Protein backbone atom coordinates (compact mmCIF):
# COMPACT_ATOMS: atom_id res chain seq x y z
CA MET A 1 149.26 74.10 109.11
CA THR A 2 147.15 77.25 109.19
CA VAL A 3 146.12 79.17 106.10
CA GLU A 4 148.18 82.14 107.33
CA VAL A 5 151.37 80.08 107.06
CA TYR A 6 150.38 78.95 103.56
CA ALA A 7 149.58 82.54 102.58
CA ASP A 8 153.04 83.74 103.64
CA ARG A 9 154.66 81.02 101.53
CA PHE A 10 152.43 81.91 98.56
CA LEU A 11 153.25 85.62 98.86
CA GLN A 12 156.99 84.98 98.97
CA SER A 13 156.81 82.85 95.82
CA ALA A 14 154.50 85.34 94.08
CA PHE A 15 156.92 88.15 94.93
CA ASP A 16 159.71 86.24 93.19
CA ALA A 17 157.53 85.40 90.19
CA MET A 18 156.33 88.94 89.46
CA GLY A 19 159.88 90.29 89.11
CA ASP A 20 160.00 94.03 88.59
CA ASP A 21 156.43 94.30 87.34
CA PRO A 22 153.99 94.88 90.22
CA GLU A 23 151.06 94.45 87.76
CA GLN A 24 152.26 91.02 86.63
CA ILE A 25 149.45 88.51 86.11
CA LEU A 26 150.30 85.31 87.94
CA HIS A 27 149.08 81.76 87.51
CA ALA A 28 147.95 80.68 90.97
CA GLY A 29 148.65 77.00 90.32
CA ARG A 30 152.26 77.68 89.42
CA ILE A 31 152.73 79.82 92.51
CA VAL A 32 151.29 77.03 94.63
CA GLY A 33 153.81 74.62 93.12
CA ALA A 34 156.72 77.02 93.67
CA ALA A 35 155.64 77.47 97.29
CA ARG A 36 155.54 73.67 97.72
CA LEU A 37 151.88 73.73 98.65
CA ASP A 38 149.31 71.08 97.81
CA ALA A 39 147.12 71.86 94.81
CA ALA A 40 144.09 71.15 97.02
CA ASP A 41 144.97 74.19 99.12
CA GLU A 42 145.08 76.62 96.20
CA GLN A 43 141.54 77.98 96.47
CA ALA A 44 141.69 78.37 100.25
CA VAL A 45 144.96 80.30 100.04
CA VAL A 46 143.88 82.53 97.16
CA SER A 47 140.54 83.26 98.84
CA HIS A 48 142.41 84.21 102.03
CA LEU A 49 144.63 86.62 100.09
CA VAL A 50 141.64 88.17 98.33
CA VAL A 51 139.76 88.66 101.61
CA ARG A 52 142.81 90.30 103.20
CA GLY A 53 143.11 92.62 100.19
CA TRP A 54 146.50 91.25 99.15
CA ALA A 55 145.41 89.78 95.81
CA LYS A 56 142.75 90.14 93.13
CA ARG A 57 141.43 87.63 90.66
CA ALA A 58 142.45 88.66 87.17
CA VAL A 59 139.61 86.83 85.41
CA ASN A 60 136.17 86.16 86.84
CA GLN A 61 134.71 82.85 85.77
CA ALA A 62 131.11 81.76 86.15
CA ASN A 63 131.96 79.86 89.31
CA GLY A 64 133.71 82.89 90.77
CA ARG A 65 137.13 81.29 90.54
CA SER A 66 140.11 82.14 88.43
CA PRO A 67 143.51 80.52 87.98
CA LEU A 68 144.96 83.97 87.27
CA ILE A 69 145.61 86.54 89.95
CA ARG A 70 147.73 89.59 90.63
CA LEU A 71 148.97 91.07 93.86
CA THR A 72 147.50 94.37 95.00
CA ARG A 73 149.68 97.20 96.27
CA ALA A 74 148.95 96.02 99.79
CA GLY A 75 149.91 92.48 98.76
CA VAL A 76 153.20 93.64 97.25
CA ALA A 77 153.93 95.63 100.41
CA LYS A 78 153.12 92.60 102.55
CA ALA A 79 155.38 90.39 100.44
CA ARG A 80 158.24 92.88 100.70
CA GLU A 81 157.74 93.08 104.44
CA LEU A 82 157.84 89.29 104.76
CA ARG A 83 161.02 89.17 102.70
CA ALA A 84 162.73 91.87 104.77
CA HIS A 85 161.64 90.23 108.01
CA SER A 86 162.65 86.71 107.00
CA GLU A 87 166.25 87.43 106.08
CA PRO A 88 168.00 88.81 109.23
CA ARG A 89 169.76 86.14 111.26
CA ALA A 90 168.58 87.61 114.57
CA GLU A 91 164.93 87.40 113.50
CA ARG A 92 165.26 83.78 112.38
CA GLU A 93 167.05 82.79 115.58
CA ALA A 94 164.43 84.55 117.72
CA HIS A 95 161.69 82.66 115.87
CA LEU A 96 163.25 79.25 116.51
CA ASN A 97 164.22 80.03 120.09
CA ASN A 98 160.60 80.93 120.85
CA VAL A 99 158.77 78.19 118.96
CA LEU A 100 160.95 75.13 119.65
CA PRO A 101 160.03 74.83 123.37
CA HIS A 102 156.33 75.25 122.54
CA TRP A 103 156.53 72.65 119.79
CA ALA A 104 158.40 70.21 122.07
CA TYR A 105 155.85 70.73 124.85
CA ASN A 106 152.94 69.99 122.51
CA ASN A 107 154.63 67.01 120.84
CA SER A 108 155.93 65.02 123.81
CA PRO A 109 154.24 63.06 126.58
CA SER A 110 154.37 64.38 130.13
CA GLY A 111 157.95 63.97 131.30
CA GLY A 112 158.98 62.61 127.90
CA SER A 113 160.90 63.85 124.88
CA ALA A 114 159.99 65.06 121.39
CA ASP A 115 161.38 63.61 118.16
CA LEU A 116 163.16 66.54 116.56
CA GLN A 117 162.95 64.99 113.08
CA LYS A 118 159.19 65.61 113.13
CA PHE A 119 159.78 69.34 113.51
CA ALA A 120 160.34 69.58 109.74
CA ALA A 121 156.65 68.79 109.21
CA ALA A 122 155.45 71.43 111.67
CA LYS A 123 154.14 74.87 110.76
CA GLU A 124 156.93 76.35 112.91
CA TRP A 125 159.43 75.06 110.34
CA TRP A 126 158.34 78.02 108.21
CA PHE A 127 159.19 81.60 109.13
CA CYS A 128 157.63 84.48 107.19
CA GLY A 129 157.09 82.17 104.23
CA THR A 130 160.62 80.71 104.19
CA GLU A 131 161.96 77.41 105.48
CA VAL A 132 164.41 77.25 108.33
CA THR A 133 167.41 74.93 108.02
CA TRP A 134 168.66 72.06 110.16
CA HIS A 135 171.78 74.09 110.84
CA GLU A 136 169.60 76.85 112.31
CA VAL A 137 167.56 74.31 114.30
CA ASP A 138 170.71 72.72 115.74
CA ALA A 139 171.99 76.15 116.76
CA ALA A 140 168.68 76.96 118.47
CA VAL A 141 168.73 73.65 120.35
CA ALA A 142 172.27 74.38 121.57
CA TYR A 143 171.25 77.87 122.71
CA LEU A 144 168.14 76.68 124.56
CA GLU A 145 170.17 73.90 126.18
CA ALA A 146 172.78 76.43 127.34
CA LYS A 147 169.98 78.53 128.86
CA GLY A 148 168.70 75.48 130.77
CA LEU A 149 165.36 75.21 128.97
CA LEU A 150 165.87 71.79 127.43
CA VAL A 151 168.15 68.77 127.25
CA ALA A 152 169.16 67.29 123.88
CA ASP A 153 169.97 63.68 123.08
CA ARG A 154 172.77 63.85 120.49
CA THR A 155 173.64 60.80 118.40
CA PRO A 156 175.62 62.55 116.88
CA ARG A 157 173.35 65.53 116.19
CA PRO A 158 170.26 66.39 118.27
CA GLN A 159 167.60 63.73 117.75
CA ARG A 160 165.28 64.15 120.73
CA ILE A 161 164.76 67.10 123.05
CA THR A 162 163.30 67.14 126.55
CA LEU A 163 162.10 70.29 128.28
CA THR A 164 163.43 71.10 131.72
CA ALA A 165 161.29 72.61 134.48
CA ASP A 166 162.41 76.07 133.32
CA GLY A 167 161.45 75.19 129.75
CA ILE A 168 157.97 74.14 130.86
CA ASP A 169 157.64 77.34 132.90
CA PHE A 170 158.60 79.36 129.83
CA VAL A 171 155.93 77.68 127.70
CA ARG A 172 153.27 78.18 130.35
CA SER A 173 154.26 81.82 130.90
CA LYS A 174 153.08 82.73 127.37
CA GLN A 175 155.94 85.22 127.21
CA THR A 176 158.63 85.65 124.61
CA LEU A 177 161.92 84.00 125.49
CA TRP A 178 163.74 87.33 125.77
CA PHE A 179 161.25 88.64 128.33
CA PHE A 180 161.20 85.34 130.24
CA LEU A 181 165.00 85.17 130.52
CA THR A 182 165.39 88.80 131.56
CA THR A 183 162.69 88.75 134.21
CA ARG A 184 162.75 85.26 135.72
CA GLN A 185 163.62 85.18 139.39
CA GLN A 186 167.28 84.66 140.20
CA GLN A 187 168.31 81.99 142.69
CA PRO A 188 168.84 83.50 146.18
CA VAL A 189 172.42 83.76 147.42
CA SER A 190 172.82 82.12 150.86
CA ASN A 191 175.68 84.22 152.17
CA GLY A 192 173.98 85.53 155.27
CA THR A 193 171.06 85.26 157.69
CA ILE A 194 168.23 87.77 157.71
CA ILE A 195 166.19 87.64 160.90
CA VAL A 196 162.70 89.14 160.75
CA ASP A 197 160.56 90.03 163.78
CA SER A 198 163.63 89.94 166.04
CA ASN A 199 165.95 92.47 167.65
CA VAL A 200 169.05 90.26 167.51
CA VAL A 201 171.66 90.59 164.78
CA TYR A 202 174.54 88.12 164.52
CA GLY A 203 177.76 89.36 162.97
CA PRO A 204 179.41 92.79 162.91
CA VAL A 205 177.43 95.71 161.54
CA HIS A 206 179.41 98.92 161.82
CA ASP A 207 177.98 102.43 162.11
CA SER A 208 174.60 101.31 160.91
CA SER A 209 171.19 100.44 162.23
CA LEU A 210 169.04 97.50 161.31
CA ALA A 211 165.39 97.23 162.28
CA ALA A 212 163.40 94.12 161.38
CA GLY A 213 159.82 93.28 162.19
CA ALA A 214 156.29 94.33 161.54
CA SER A 215 156.46 97.50 163.66
CA ASN A 216 159.97 98.60 162.63
CA ALA A 217 160.28 100.59 165.84
CA GLN A 218 163.86 99.71 166.77
CA THR A 219 166.59 102.35 166.40
CA VAL A 220 170.24 101.45 167.05
CA ARG A 221 173.24 103.62 166.31
CA GLY A 222 176.87 102.75 166.61
CA ASN A 223 178.42 99.29 166.46
CA VAL A 224 176.46 96.14 167.07
CA THR A 225 178.32 93.60 169.20
CA ASP A 226 179.32 90.42 167.38
CA HIS A 227 177.58 87.54 169.12
CA SER A 228 178.49 84.98 166.51
CA GLN A 229 180.92 83.20 168.79
CA HIS A 230 177.97 82.12 170.92
CA TYR A 231 176.08 80.83 167.88
CA PRO A 232 178.50 78.78 165.76
CA GLN A 233 175.72 77.62 163.40
CA ALA A 234 174.75 81.14 162.36
CA LEU A 235 176.12 82.42 159.06
CA GLN A 236 177.86 85.79 159.05
CA PRO A 237 175.73 88.27 157.15
CA ASN A 238 177.32 90.98 155.08
CA ILE A 239 174.66 93.65 154.76
CA SER A 240 175.32 96.74 152.70
CA VAL A 241 172.88 99.40 153.89
CA GLY A 242 172.16 102.78 152.37
CA ASP A 243 170.16 105.74 153.70
CA ILE A 244 166.45 105.06 153.63
CA GLY A 245 164.44 107.78 152.01
CA ALA A 246 161.82 108.26 149.37
CA GLY A 247 162.57 105.80 146.60
CA ALA A 248 165.67 104.40 148.33
CA ALA A 249 166.49 100.72 148.36
CA VAL A 250 168.16 98.29 150.74
CA SER A 251 171.09 96.39 149.25
CA PHE A 252 172.09 92.93 150.46
CA GLY A 253 175.22 91.28 149.06
CA SER A 254 178.46 89.48 149.75
CA GLY A 255 180.82 92.41 149.30
CA PRO A 256 181.68 95.21 151.78
CA ALA A 257 179.32 98.14 152.10
CA SER A 258 180.27 101.17 150.05
CA ALA A 259 181.32 104.42 151.70
CA ALA A 260 178.02 106.01 150.75
CA SER A 261 176.10 103.23 152.47
CA ARG A 262 177.88 103.25 155.83
CA GLY A 263 176.13 105.06 158.64
CA GLY A 264 172.68 104.61 157.14
CA SER A 265 169.72 102.63 158.36
CA ALA A 266 167.95 99.59 156.97
CA ILE A 267 164.28 98.92 157.64
CA ALA A 268 162.68 95.64 156.60
CA GLY A 269 159.21 94.43 157.37
CA SER A 270 155.62 94.32 156.27
CA HIS A 271 155.15 98.12 156.34
CA ASN A 272 158.36 99.03 154.53
CA GLN A 273 158.52 96.99 151.34
CA GLN A 274 160.76 98.16 148.53
CA ASN A 275 159.47 98.71 145.02
CA THR A 276 159.97 95.49 143.06
CA GLY A 277 158.12 96.41 139.89
CA LEU A 278 155.17 94.23 140.85
CA GLU A 279 153.10 97.35 141.28
CA ASP A 280 153.01 97.44 137.44
CA ALA A 281 151.49 93.96 137.18
CA ASP A 282 148.17 95.31 135.88
CA LEU A 283 149.86 97.17 133.03
CA ILE A 284 152.04 94.18 132.18
CA SER A 285 148.96 91.95 132.14
CA ILE A 286 147.21 94.35 129.77
CA LEU A 287 150.24 94.28 127.49
CA ASN A 288 150.22 90.48 127.63
CA ARG A 289 146.61 90.57 126.47
CA LEU A 290 147.58 92.99 123.71
CA ARG A 291 150.22 90.49 122.55
CA GLN A 292 147.37 88.28 121.29
CA ASP A 293 146.44 91.00 118.80
CA LEU A 294 149.89 92.25 117.79
CA GLY A 295 151.98 89.08 118.09
CA GLU A 296 150.88 87.69 114.74
CA TYR A 297 152.35 90.69 112.91
CA PRO A 298 156.10 91.13 112.25
CA GLY A 299 157.72 92.99 115.12
CA GLY A 300 154.63 92.73 117.34
CA ASN A 301 156.17 90.47 120.00
CA ALA A 302 159.33 92.58 120.12
CA LEU A 303 157.22 95.72 120.63
CA ILE A 304 155.33 94.13 123.55
CA ASP A 305 158.63 92.95 125.08
CA GLU A 306 159.98 96.51 125.04
CA LEU A 307 156.79 97.97 126.50
CA GLN A 308 156.65 95.35 129.28
CA ALA A 309 160.28 96.03 130.17
CA GLN A 310 159.45 99.75 130.32
CA ALA A 311 156.39 99.05 132.49
CA ALA A 312 158.49 97.01 134.91
CA SER A 313 161.05 99.81 135.31
CA GLU A 314 158.82 102.90 135.45
CA GLU A 315 155.93 104.05 137.60
CA ASP A 316 152.54 103.13 136.18
CA THR A 317 150.94 106.50 135.42
CA PRO A 318 148.26 107.71 132.98
CA GLU A 319 151.02 109.63 131.19
CA LEU A 320 153.07 106.45 130.69
CA ARG A 321 150.09 104.53 129.34
CA SER A 322 149.09 107.38 127.05
CA SER A 323 152.61 107.66 125.61
CA MET A 324 152.75 103.90 125.03
CA TRP A 325 149.54 104.12 123.03
CA ARG A 326 150.22 107.32 121.07
CA LEU A 327 153.90 106.79 120.33
CA ARG A 328 154.26 103.01 120.02
CA ILE A 329 151.07 100.93 119.86
CA GLU A 330 148.80 103.13 117.72
CA PRO A 331 151.41 103.74 114.97
CA PHE A 332 152.16 99.99 114.87
CA ALA A 333 148.46 99.07 114.70
CA THR A 334 147.81 101.74 112.06
CA ARG A 335 150.53 100.27 109.86
CA PHE A 336 148.66 96.97 109.75
CA GLY A 337 145.15 98.46 109.71
CA ILE A 338 144.02 96.93 113.02
CA VAL A 339 143.42 99.99 115.18
CA GLY A 340 139.66 99.47 115.17
CA SER A 341 139.96 95.92 116.50
CA LEU A 342 141.87 97.12 119.57
CA ALA A 343 139.05 99.25 121.01
CA SER A 344 138.32 97.01 124.00
CA ILE A 345 141.95 96.57 125.04
CA VAL A 346 142.65 100.28 124.54
CA SER A 347 139.86 101.09 127.00
CA LEU A 348 141.65 98.92 129.57
CA LEU A 349 144.98 100.53 128.80
CA LEU A 350 143.84 104.16 128.93
CA GLY A 351 140.98 103.76 131.39
């Protein structure tokens, strides 16, 4: 495990031990025992807390070490934040849903499965200094299985888990599960035939025009004759078309066209692509990079998820980027004292 995970466990136990007295002097060895840490890790954990400004040594010995410490105001605030963040069910579920696929990927051979019993010895078993439970793990496995990210071998409870192709894609995407599930490409619906670079349309299209091809020069008004009887293999398309204008979109589906969409024109081709949100890829990539800095802090991944969803739905403008920084990112970074370390990524974000 990493020292950060140990430090969270130590802080949670220290928070319980100090009671209502924020100036309480604490015996580091006892806190280590309460946190179920090895005595050999005591000095590394305490030194980490001192460097981060979360603890102070109460007595300075000749060797610079002391078994007595107390939490600083920043340490008490950090402990309270860990406690508040570790208790909500939604936060604990989100933690397990995100880490289980990554743990399974790193602890199974290619194409093989991972022994779920070994998860209890992993650093991911701890969330904000508290242990998860097997009941919570079983619930996370069931959820991920329902979402198609893994397959569980139950005898009678989950014993081994195997990632599906979607589960592997999620791990490799380096996204949070919420963002991955809400943005992954949906399977295409094969309820019609779209013919590009051709002037022939099979199936009835009433009071509309359809132009397809690189030049998009065709204009047809009125009814298009149904030639499907001459082509029995062709599927009947049902194309719902709306007026094409600035910012308009072409809708394809299995239901009848709405009244507002009849009589319009549809243009498809290389010079008339609709906005898919991919124009914001640069901003989303920058936010992905920013996740490396903010993701280790409580609420950081959720903040990046929200900003990426906003970037995918709005036009990428200097005003949008500036508002993201001033209203969301900078206040978050200020709270954890990491604004200065974000200088390089901020220059990419704001230009």
